[in-house]
Short mmCIF file of C-alpha atoms in Angstrom, two decimals:
data_model
loop_
_atom_site.label_atom_id
_atom_site.label_comp_id
_atom_site.label_asym_id
_atom_site.label_seq_id
_atom_site.Cartn_x
_atom_site.Cartn_y
_atom_site.Cartn_z
CA UNK A 76 0.38 62.55 -27.76
CA UNK A 77 3.69 61.98 -25.74
CA UNK A 78 2.62 60.14 -22.31
CA UNK A 79 4.53 60.15 -19.18
CA UNK A 80 5.34 56.66 -19.58
CA UNK A 81 7.20 56.94 -22.94
CA UNK A 82 9.44 59.46 -20.95
CA UNK A 83 10.06 57.77 -17.69
CA UNK A 84 10.45 53.92 -17.83
CA UNK A 85 8.86 53.00 -14.92
CA UNK A 86 5.58 54.93 -15.23
CA UNK A 87 2.77 52.77 -15.80
CA UNK A 88 0.97 53.15 -19.12
CA UNK A 89 -1.90 55.15 -18.90
CA UNK A 90 -5.72 53.39 -18.88
CA UNK A 91 -4.68 49.97 -20.52
CA UNK A 92 -7.89 48.33 -22.87
CA UNK A 93 -7.93 44.89 -23.13
CA UNK A 94 -10.21 43.92 -25.89
CA UNK A 95 -10.85 40.69 -27.85
CA UNK A 96 -8.56 40.26 -31.16
CA UNK A 97 -9.97 39.63 -34.66
CA UNK A 98 -8.32 39.15 -38.19
CA UNK A 99 -7.58 42.63 -38.51
CA UNK A 100 -5.20 42.58 -35.99
CA UNK A 101 -2.79 40.28 -38.25
CA UNK A 102 -0.03 43.07 -39.22
CA UNK A 103 -0.27 44.46 -35.73
CA UNK A 104 0.41 41.43 -34.20
CA UNK A 105 2.86 40.61 -36.87
CA UNK A 106 4.60 43.82 -36.00
CA UNK A 107 5.19 43.00 -32.30
CA UNK A 108 5.67 39.13 -32.91
CA UNK A 109 8.89 40.52 -34.90
CA UNK A 110 10.00 43.12 -32.36
CA UNK A 111 9.36 40.42 -29.89
CA UNK A 112 11.04 37.33 -30.94
CA UNK A 113 13.95 36.11 -33.05
CA UNK A 114 11.78 34.05 -35.44
CA UNK A 115 8.84 36.43 -35.84
CA UNK A 116 5.30 34.97 -37.37
CA UNK A 117 3.99 36.88 -40.14
CA UNK A 118 0.58 38.50 -41.14
CA UNK A 119 -0.56 35.64 -43.20
CA UNK A 120 0.42 33.32 -39.88
CA UNK A 121 -1.47 35.61 -37.80
CA UNK A 122 -4.73 36.15 -40.07
CA UNK A 123 -4.79 31.78 -40.41
CA UNK A 124 -4.63 31.89 -36.62
CA UNK A 125 -7.10 34.82 -35.71
CA UNK A 126 -9.67 33.45 -38.25
CA UNK A 127 -9.58 29.97 -36.31
CA UNK A 128 -12.42 29.51 -34.28
CA UNK A 129 -10.33 27.18 -32.00
CA UNK A 130 -8.06 30.74 -31.11
CA UNK A 131 -8.70 32.94 -28.34
CA UNK A 132 -7.05 36.13 -28.77
CA UNK A 133 -6.68 39.43 -26.99
CA UNK A 134 -5.43 43.10 -27.78
CA UNK A 135 -4.00 45.46 -25.08
CA UNK A 136 -3.90 49.30 -25.86
CA UNK A 137 -2.81 52.40 -23.85
CA UNK A 138 -5.99 53.96 -24.32
CA UNK A 139 -9.27 53.41 -26.52
CA UNK A 140 -8.48 53.53 -29.82
CA UNK A 141 -4.76 53.71 -29.68
CA UNK A 142 -2.29 51.75 -30.96
CA UNK A 143 -2.03 47.72 -30.12
CA UNK A 144 0.98 47.32 -27.54
CA UNK A 145 0.84 44.01 -26.85
CA UNK A 146 -1.26 40.43 -27.56
CA UNK A 147 -1.72 37.04 -26.20
CA UNK A 148 -3.14 34.03 -28.75
CA UNK A 149 -4.50 30.67 -27.40
CA UNK A 150 -5.50 27.94 -28.77
CA UNK A 151 -8.37 25.82 -26.81
CA UNK A 152 -9.28 22.13 -27.37
CA UNK A 153 -12.32 20.57 -25.45
CA UNK A 154 -11.56 22.13 -21.60
CA UNK A 155 -7.87 22.59 -22.22
CA UNK A 156 -5.94 25.23 -23.92
CA UNK A 157 -2.20 26.46 -24.81
CA UNK A 158 -0.77 30.00 -24.69
CA UNK A 159 0.93 30.12 -28.05
CA UNK A 160 2.16 33.44 -27.47
CA UNK A 161 2.16 36.30 -25.45
CA UNK A 162 3.94 39.64 -26.17
CA UNK A 163 4.18 43.45 -24.88
CA UNK A 164 6.21 46.12 -27.16
CA UNK A 165 9.47 46.00 -25.63
CA UNK A 166 9.23 49.76 -24.63
CA UNK A 167 6.39 49.02 -22.29
CA UNK A 168 7.58 45.86 -20.42
CA UNK A 169 8.26 45.95 -16.85
CA UNK A 170 4.19 48.60 -16.10
CA UNK A 171 2.67 44.96 -15.41
CA UNK A 172 0.90 45.41 -18.80
CA UNK A 173 1.50 41.30 -19.65
CA UNK A 174 0.07 40.81 -16.26
CA UNK A 175 -2.87 42.93 -16.77
CA UNK A 176 -3.66 41.23 -20.32
CA UNK A 177 -3.16 37.99 -18.69
CA UNK A 178 -5.55 38.28 -16.09
CA UNK A 179 -7.88 39.51 -18.75
CA UNK A 180 -7.37 36.40 -21.27
CA UNK A 181 -7.86 33.94 -18.51
CA UNK A 182 -11.03 35.30 -17.23
CA UNK A 183 -12.21 34.51 -20.39
CA UNK A 184 -10.94 30.81 -20.85
CA UNK A 185 -12.36 30.42 -17.23
CA UNK A 186 -16.00 31.46 -19.07
CA UNK A 187 -15.23 29.02 -22.09
CA UNK A 188 -14.78 26.28 -19.69
CA UNK A 189 -10.76 25.92 -19.99
CA UNK A 190 -9.75 23.92 -17.01
CA UNK A 191 -6.00 23.45 -17.78
CA UNK A 192 -4.04 26.12 -19.41
CA UNK A 193 -0.51 25.41 -20.91
CA UNK A 194 2.53 27.32 -22.05
CA UNK A 195 6.18 27.24 -23.07
CA UNK A 196 8.79 30.10 -21.90
CA UNK A 197 12.62 30.07 -22.75
CA UNK A 198 14.38 29.09 -19.65
CA UNK A 199 16.10 31.99 -19.73
CA UNK A 200 13.25 34.32 -19.81
CA UNK A 201 12.86 34.86 -15.96
CA UNK A 202 10.59 37.57 -16.15
CA UNK A 203 8.08 35.82 -18.25
CA UNK A 204 8.68 32.60 -15.69
CA UNK A 205 8.29 34.81 -12.63
CA UNK A 206 4.80 36.35 -14.10
CA UNK A 207 3.56 32.88 -14.84
CA UNK A 208 4.20 31.59 -11.42
CA UNK A 209 2.65 34.64 -9.87
CA UNK A 210 -0.73 33.52 -11.98
CA UNK A 211 -0.65 29.67 -10.78
CA UNK A 212 1.46 28.30 -13.32
CA UNK A 213 3.71 25.71 -12.35
CA UNK A 214 6.48 24.08 -13.94
CA UNK A 215 5.32 20.27 -15.32
CA UNK A 216 8.63 19.73 -17.58
CA UNK A 217 11.07 20.77 -20.12
CA UNK A 218 11.73 20.31 -23.84
CA UNK A 219 15.56 20.15 -24.26
CA UNK A 220 17.03 22.26 -26.86
CA UNK A 221 13.39 23.74 -27.81
CA UNK A 222 14.72 27.27 -28.91
CA UNK A 223 17.62 26.94 -30.77
CA UNK A 224 19.59 25.05 -28.36
CA UNK A 225 17.92 26.56 -25.20
CA UNK A 226 15.26 24.57 -23.06
CA UNK A 227 11.84 25.36 -23.26
CA UNK A 228 10.07 25.01 -19.77
CA UNK A 229 6.58 23.64 -20.31
CA UNK A 230 4.23 24.96 -17.54
CA UNK A 231 0.29 24.43 -16.36
CA UNK A 232 -2.18 26.25 -14.39
CA UNK A 233 -5.21 24.24 -13.03
CA UNK A 234 -7.82 27.22 -13.72
CA UNK A 235 -10.95 27.27 -11.25
CA UNK A 236 -14.72 26.20 -12.30
CA UNK A 237 -17.63 28.26 -12.48
#
């Protein structure tokens, strides 16, 4: 079924659904990761991560039982977590899906008593940096040349206690 969001780039995806991910999502995550990053992680890497008890992951679909159009994967350690990867299908970017995905993901991390959330982002990825800042992340450092000669910006968000 074709949706308006397929035809009109600015039209929002209808009724996106955010769910906790599991190891059955490894193939879909690998495909999305390869479409979004120059050095994509493979299905085996995702299968290993998604079976790890320290991993917290969510997927987003356009509708219930629809295709997976994005994901976020974090690793939790004590009261801290690090977002390892966030991906949204390139054709669906700019529609608020990453924000929706991250807000739900961060809400679960708060429930899991995570107090500090970290991530790294390529310095030229202005859309992601803007989103992260709007979600409360602030720059705390840089890693020179981390992404094939491009700096990584390290960011942190102090999450609220419940």
